[in-house]
Coordinates of C-alpha atoms in Angstrom, one line a residue:
M22 CA 0.0 0.0 0.0
R23 CA 1.0 3.6 -0.4
G24 CA 2.4 5.8 2.3
V25 CA 4.7 8.8 3.0
V26 CA 7.9 7.6 4.7
F27 CA 10.8 9.7 6.1
D28 CA 14.0 7.7 6.4
G29 CA 16.1 10.4 8.2
K30 CA 17.4 11.9 5.0
Q31 CA 14.5 12.2 2.5
V32 CA 10.7 11.9 2.4
R33 CA 9.3 9.6 -0.3
V34 CA 5.9 8.3 -1.3
V35 CA 6.3 4.5 -1.4
D36 CA 3.9 1.8 -2.5
D37 CA 5.3 -1.2 -0.7
L38 CA 4.2 -0.3 2.9
E39 CA 2.4 -3.0 4.9
V40 CA 0.4 -2.7 8.1
R41 CA -0.6 -5.5 10.4
G42 CA -4.2 -6.2 11.5
P43 CA -5.8 -4.8 14.6
R44 CA -5.0 -6.5 17.9
A45 CA -7.2 -6.4 21.0
G46 CA -8.3 -2.8 21.7
E47 CA -7.2 -1.6 18.3
V48 CA -8.9 -0.4 15.1
R49 CA -7.7 -0.5 11.5
V50 CA -8.8 2.5 9.4
A51 CA -8.8 3.0 5.7
V52 CA -7.6 6.6 5.5
A53 CA -9.5 8.8 3.1
A54 CA -7.8 12.1 3.8
A55 CA -5.1 13.6 6.0
G56 CA -4.0 17.2 6.7
L57 CA -0.4 18.2 6.2
C58 CA 0.5 19.9 9.5
H59 CA 3.7 21.7 10.3
S60 CA 4.4 19.2 12.9
D61 CA 5.0 16.6 10.1
L62 CA 7.4 19.0 8.5
S63 CA 9.1 19.6 11.9
V64 CA 10.0 15.9 12.0
V65 CA 11.6 16.2 8.6
D66 CA 13.6 19.4 9.4
G67 CA 14.6 18.0 12.9
T68 CA 12.6 20.5 15.0
I69 CA 10.8 17.5 16.5
P70 CA 13.2 14.6 17.1
F71 CA 11.7 11.2 16.1
P72 CA 13.1 7.8 15.3
V73 CA 13.2 6.7 11.7
P74 CA 12.1 5.3 9.4
V75 CA 8.7 6.6 10.1
V76 CA 5.3 6.9 8.4
L77 CA 4.3 10.6 8.7
G78 CA 0.9 12.1 9.2
H79 CA -1.2 12.6 12.3
E80 CA -4.4 14.5 11.2
G81 CA -6.7 12.2 9.4
A82 CA -10.2 10.7 8.9
G83 CA -11.4 7.6 7.2
V84 CA -13.5 4.5 7.4
V85 CA -13.2 1.7 9.9
E86 CA -12.0 -1.5 8.1
A87 CA -11.6 -3.9 11.1
V88 CA -11.7 -3.9 14.8
G89 CA -9.8 -5.9 17.4
E90 CA -11.1 -7.9 20.3
G91 CA -13.0 -5.8 22.9
V92 CA -13.7 -2.8 20.6
T93 CA -17.4 -2.0 20.7
H94 CA -17.8 1.8 20.1
V95 CA -17.1 1.5 16.4
V96 CA -17.7 -1.1 13.8
P97 CA -16.5 -1.7 10.2
G98 CA -18.0 0.9 7.9
D99 CA -18.1 3.7 10.5
H100 CA -16.6 7.0 9.6
V101 CA -14.1 8.2 12.1
A102 CA -11.8 11.1 12.8
L103 CA -8.4 10.1 14.3
S104 CA -6.8 11.6 17.3
T105 CA -3.1 11.4 18.3
L106 CA -3.8 10.4 21.9
A107 CA -3.2 6.7 22.5
N108 CA -4.0 7.3 26.2
C109 CA -4.5 4.3 28.5
G110 CA -7.7 5.5 30.1
T111 CA -6.8 4.0 33.5
C112 CA -4.0 6.2 34.9
S113 CA -4.6 9.0 37.4
D114 CA -4.4 11.7 34.6
C115 CA -6.9 9.9 32.4
D116 CA -9.1 9.5 35.4
R117 CA -9.0 13.2 36.1
G118 CA -10.0 14.0 32.5
R119 CA -6.5 14.9 31.4
P120 CA -5.7 12.4 28.6
T121 CA -3.1 14.7 27.1
M122 CA -1.0 14.2 30.2
C123 CA -1.2 10.3 30.1
R124 CA 2.4 9.1 30.2
R125 CA 1.5 6.2 28.0
A126 CA 0.4 8.6 25.3
I127 CA 3.8 10.4 25.2
G128 CA 7.1 9.2 23.8
R129 CA 6.2 5.6 23.1
P130 CA 6.1 5.2 19.3
G131 CA 4.7 1.9 18.0
R132 CA 5.7 0.1 14.9
P133 CA 2.7 -1.5 13.2
F134 CA 4.1 -0.9 9.8
T135 CA 6.7 -2.9 7.8
R136 CA 8.6 -2.3 4.7
D137 CA 10.8 -4.9 3.0
G138 CA 10.2 -7.0 6.1
L139 CA 11.6 -4.4 8.5
P140 CA 9.5 -2.5 11.1
V141 CA 8.6 1.2 10.5
H142 CA 7.7 3.7 13.2
Q143 CA 4.3 5.3 13.6
F144 CA 4.3 9.1 14.1
A145 CA 2.1 10.5 16.9
A146 CA 0.5 7.0 17.4
N147 CA -1.3 7.8 14.1
S148 CA 0.6 7.9 10.8
A149 CA -2.3 9.2 8.7
F150 CA -0.2 9.5 5.5
A151 CA -0.9 5.9 4.7
E152 CA -3.7 4.1 2.9
R153 CA -4.4 2.2 6.1
T154 CA -3.3 2.6 9.7
V155 CA -3.8 0.9 13.0
V156 CA -4.6 3.0 16.1
Q157 CA -5.8 2.4 19.6
A158 CA -9.5 2.2 19.9
V159 CA -9.6 5.4 22.0
Q160 CA -8.1 7.3 19.0
A161 CA -10.9 6.4 16.6
V162 CA -13.9 8.7 17.2
R163 CA -17.1 8.1 15.2
I164 CA -18.5 11.0 13.3
P165 CA -21.6 11.5 11.2
N166 CA -21.3 10.2 7.7
D167 CA -22.5 13.5 6.2
I168 CA -19.3 15.3 7.2
P169 CA -16.9 15.3 4.2
L170 CA -13.8 13.3 5.2
P171 CA -11.3 15.9 3.9
S172 CA -12.9 18.4 6.3
A173 CA -13.3 15.9 9.1
A174 CA -9.6 15.1 8.9
L175 CA -8.7 18.5 10.2
I176 CA -10.6 18.0 13.5
G177 CA -8.0 15.6 14.8
C178 CA -5.2 18.1 15.1
G179 CA -5.8 21.7 14.0
V180 CA -9.2 22.0 15.5
L181 CA -8.5 20.1 18.7
T182 CA -5.4 22.1 19.3
G183 CA -6.6 25.6 18.3
V184 CA -10.2 25.6 19.5
G185 CA -9.2 23.4 22.5
A186 CA -6.5 25.9 23.6
V187 CA -9.2 28.6 23.8
L188 CA -12.0 26.6 25.4
N189 CA -10.1 24.1 27.5
R190 CA -6.7 25.6 28.4
A191 CA -7.2 29.4 28.4
R192 CA -11.0 29.2 29.1
V193 CA -11.6 32.5 27.3
D194 CA -14.8 34.1 28.6
R195 CA -17.4 36.3 27.1
G196 CA -16.1 39.9 26.5
D197 CA -12.4 38.9 26.8
S198 CA -9.8 40.2 24.4
V199 CA -7.7 37.8 22.4
L200 CA -4.5 38.2 20.5
V201 CA -3.5 35.5 17.9
I202 CA 0.1 35.6 16.6
G203 CA 0.2 33.6 13.4
T204 CA -2.8 32.7 11.3
G205 CA -1.9 29.3 9.8
G206 CA -4.0 26.2 10.5
I207 CA -3.6 26.4 14.3
G208 CA -4.1 30.2 14.4
L209 CA -7.3 30.1 12.3
N210 CA -8.7 27.6 14.8
V211 CA -7.7 29.8 17.8
L212 CA -9.6 32.6 16.1
Q213 CA -12.7 30.5 15.7
G214 CA -12.4 29.2 19.2
A215 CA -12.3 32.8 20.5
R216 CA -15.4 33.6 18.4
L217 CA -17.2 30.6 19.8
A218 CA -16.2 31.6 23.4
G219 CA -17.7 35.1 22.9
A220 CA -14.5 37.1 23.0
L221 CA -15.2 40.8 22.2
R222 CA -11.9 41.9 20.6
I223 CA -10.0 39.3 18.6
V224 CA -6.8 40.7 17.0
A225 CA -4.9 38.6 14.5
V226 CA -1.2 39.3 13.6
D227 CA 0.4 37.8 10.6
T228 CA 3.2 39.2 8.4
N229 CA 1.4 37.9 5.2
P230 CA -1.4 40.5 4.4
A231 CA -3.0 38.0 2.1
K232 CA -4.2 36.1 5.2
E233 CA -6.5 38.9 6.4
T234 CA -9.6 37.7 4.6
A235 CA -9.4 34.2 6.1
A236 CA -8.5 35.6 9.5
R237 CA -11.6 37.8 9.5
Q238 CA -13.8 34.9 8.2
F239 CA -12.7 32.8 11.1
G240 CA -13.4 35.4 13.8
A241 CA -10.8 38.2 13.8
T242 CA -12.2 41.7 14.5
D243 CA -8.8 43.3 13.6
F244 CA -5.8 42.3 11.5
L245 CA -2.3 43.5 11.7
T246 CA 0.9 42.6 9.8
S247 CA 3.2 43.3 12.8
M248 CA 3.0 43.6 16.6
D249 CA 3.7 47.3 16.4
G250 CA 0.0 48.2 16.2
V251 CA -1.2 46.0 19.1
P252 CA -0.7 48.8 21.8
E253 CA -2.9 51.1 19.8
L254 CA -5.8 48.5 19.6
L255 CA -5.3 47.2 23.1
P256 CA -3.7 50.1 25.1
T257 CA -4.0 48.3 28.5
G258 CA -2.9 45.0 27.1
V259 CA -4.7 41.8 26.2
D260 CA -6.5 39.1 28.3
H261 CA -5.2 36.1 26.3
A262 CA -2.3 36.0 23.8
F263 CA -1.7 32.9 21.7
E264 CA 1.6 32.3 20.0
C265 CA 1.0 30.0 17.1
V266 CA 4.3 30.2 15.2
G267 CA 7.0 28.8 17.5
R268 CA 9.5 31.6 17.6
V269 CA 11.0 32.7 20.9
E270 CA 10.9 36.4 20.0
L271 CA 7.2 36.1 19.4
I272 CA 6.8 34.3 22.7
R273 CA 8.4 37.3 24.4
Q274 CA 6.1 39.7 22.5
A275 CA 3.1 37.7 23.5
I276 CA 4.1 38.0 27.1
D277 CA 4.8 41.7 26.9
A278 CA 1.4 42.3 25.3
L279 CA -0.5 41.0 28.3
D280 CA -2.9 43.1 30.5
R281 CA -3.2 42.5 34.2
H282 CA -4.2 38.9 35.0
G283 CA -3.5 38.1 31.3
Q284 CA -2.2 34.8 30.1
A285 CA 0.1 33.8 27.2
V286 CA -0.6 30.4 25.7
L287 CA 2.2 28.7 23.7
L288 CA 1.1 26.7 20.8
G289 CA 3.9 27.0 18.2
V290 CA 6.7 24.5 18.4
P291 CA 10.3 25.9 18.4
P292 CA 13.3 23.7 18.4
A293 CA 13.5 21.3 21.3
T294 CA 16.4 23.2 23.0
A295 CA 15.0 26.7 22.4
E296 CA 14.8 29.0 25.4
A297 CA 12.7 32.2 25.8
S298 CA 13.0 35.1 28.2
F299 CA 10.8 37.6 29.8
R300 CA 11.0 40.4 32.4
V301 CA 10.2 38.7 35.7
S302 CA 8.9 42.0 37.3
S303 CA 6.2 42.2 34.6
M304 CA 4.6 39.0 35.8
Y305 CA 3.6 40.0 39.4
L306 CA 0.2 41.4 38.3
D307 CA -1.2 37.8 38.1
K308 CA 0.0 37.1 34.6
S309 CA 0.7 33.6 33.4
V310 CA 2.6 31.7 30.7
L311 CA 0.8 28.5 29.8
G312 CA 2.0 25.5 27.8
C313 CA -0.6 23.7 26.0
R314 CA -0.5 20.1 24.6
Y315 CA -3.1 19.2 22.0
G316 CA -5.5 21.8 23.2
S317 CA -5.8 20.0 26.6
S318 CA -8.4 18.0 24.7
R319 CA -10.6 15.0 25.5
P320 CA -10.9 13.7 22.0
Q321 CA -13.8 11.3 22.4
R322 CA -15.8 14.2 23.8
D323 CA -14.4 17.1 21.9
I324 CA -14.3 15.6 18.3
A325 CA -18.0 14.8 18.7
L326 CA -18.7 18.3 19.9
Y327 CA -16.9 19.9 17.1
A328 CA -18.5 17.7 14.5
E329 CA -21.9 18.8 15.8
L330 CA -20.9 22.5 15.8
Y331 CA -19.9 22.1 12.2
R332 CA -23.2 20.5 11.3
Q333 CA -24.9 23.5 12.9
G334 CA -22.8 25.9 10.8
R335 CA -21.0 27.3 13.9
L336 CA -17.6 25.8 13.4
L337 CA -15.8 26.2 10.0
L338 CA -14.1 23.1 8.5
D339 CA -14.5 23.2 4.8
E340 CA -12.9 26.7 4.7
L341 CA -9.8 25.2 6.3
V342 CA -9.2 22.9 3.4
S343 CA -7.2 25.2 1.1
R344 CA -6.5 22.5 -1.4
T345 CA -6.5 18.7 -1.7
Y346 CA -3.6 16.7 -3.3
P347 CA -3.4 13.1 -4.3
V348 CA -0.8 11.5 -2.0
E349 CA 1.5 11.1 -5.0
D350 CA 1.7 15.0 -5.1
F351 CA 3.1 15.1 -1.5
D352 CA 6.1 17.2 -2.7
K353 CA 3.8 19.8 -4.1
A354 CA 1.7 19.8 -1.0
R355 CA 4.8 20.2 1.2
A356 CA 6.1 23.1 -1.0
D357 CA 2.9 24.9 -0.8
A358 CA 2.6 24.4 3.0
E359 CA 6.2 25.5 3.6
A360 CA 5.7 28.6 1.5
G361 CA 2.5 29.6 3.3
R362 CA 0.4 29.4 0.1
V363 CA -2.2 27.2 1.9
A364 CA -3.6 27.2 5.4
R365 CA -4.0 23.4 5.3
A366 CA -3.0 21.1 2.4
V367 CA -5.0 17.8 2.6
L368 CA -3.7 14.6 1.1
T369 CA -6.3 12.2 -0.3
F370 CA -6.1 8.5 -1.0

């Protein structure tokens, strides 16, 4: 079968990938569509260290092909969106409703794939850039069949991370002010999360002026091409600043833009050894810097919620799909994503 494999030196679309059947507590999914997220590209450029060879992809949707022993919440033929959280469901963090903190869901890559008889790693417990993948049952969330699968694919990372950061981690309230630095796939979802939360002033900042139309469509009330104009729009500072790019200088600017009791939420992924600085004395007015993993999401609950909000016309998904590419055109999709020509490139099988 076809898949996108990174061997540590180059990325290739191969046609000799194999995946095993589902074991107890697992689901095999025929992937229909998968979003190309910058986290996939970060594996390729080394920003995110990961063992190789690896099948890339972590934002996908498809149709259940087979289920392992003990799986009852989905059956073959069901449409599902995939999450990256292979959480155990039984540890203290899972029990507290914090599956993103489950230690079994972090840093334990499986190898359900083989190529030339040799095992191949699975990225983010998902590997959606393959015609078929095997995931833990908890990662397959049933969605209504009337949601287009290329749109549904984007729920599993971009929507969960961006909207979840607003609703679950920052807990933006009605009337709050929000600053979003970077309006790529994650930033656009932060914008619509802020809109759903009832934020009053939603300021988007991106150096690319061509992104203004999409930013306003998703919820921005104001658009700037640099941080220089933020003090004029928010003279006392902002309640919530979301850094969605992954650059330490922007992290500092997000912190400096906070009002009293404000909080900066870090969503962009800088290199693993990157360090950021801030003026300590500026923090004593109850300001906070918050890390955020995967939107502090509970995927079985949140994916179903976002799917229903989409069906009601309150959450945008179709508009996130800038362009679809056959998986054979991965290089073109990658080039467009790296150049910022698309908010989300979606691979189809």
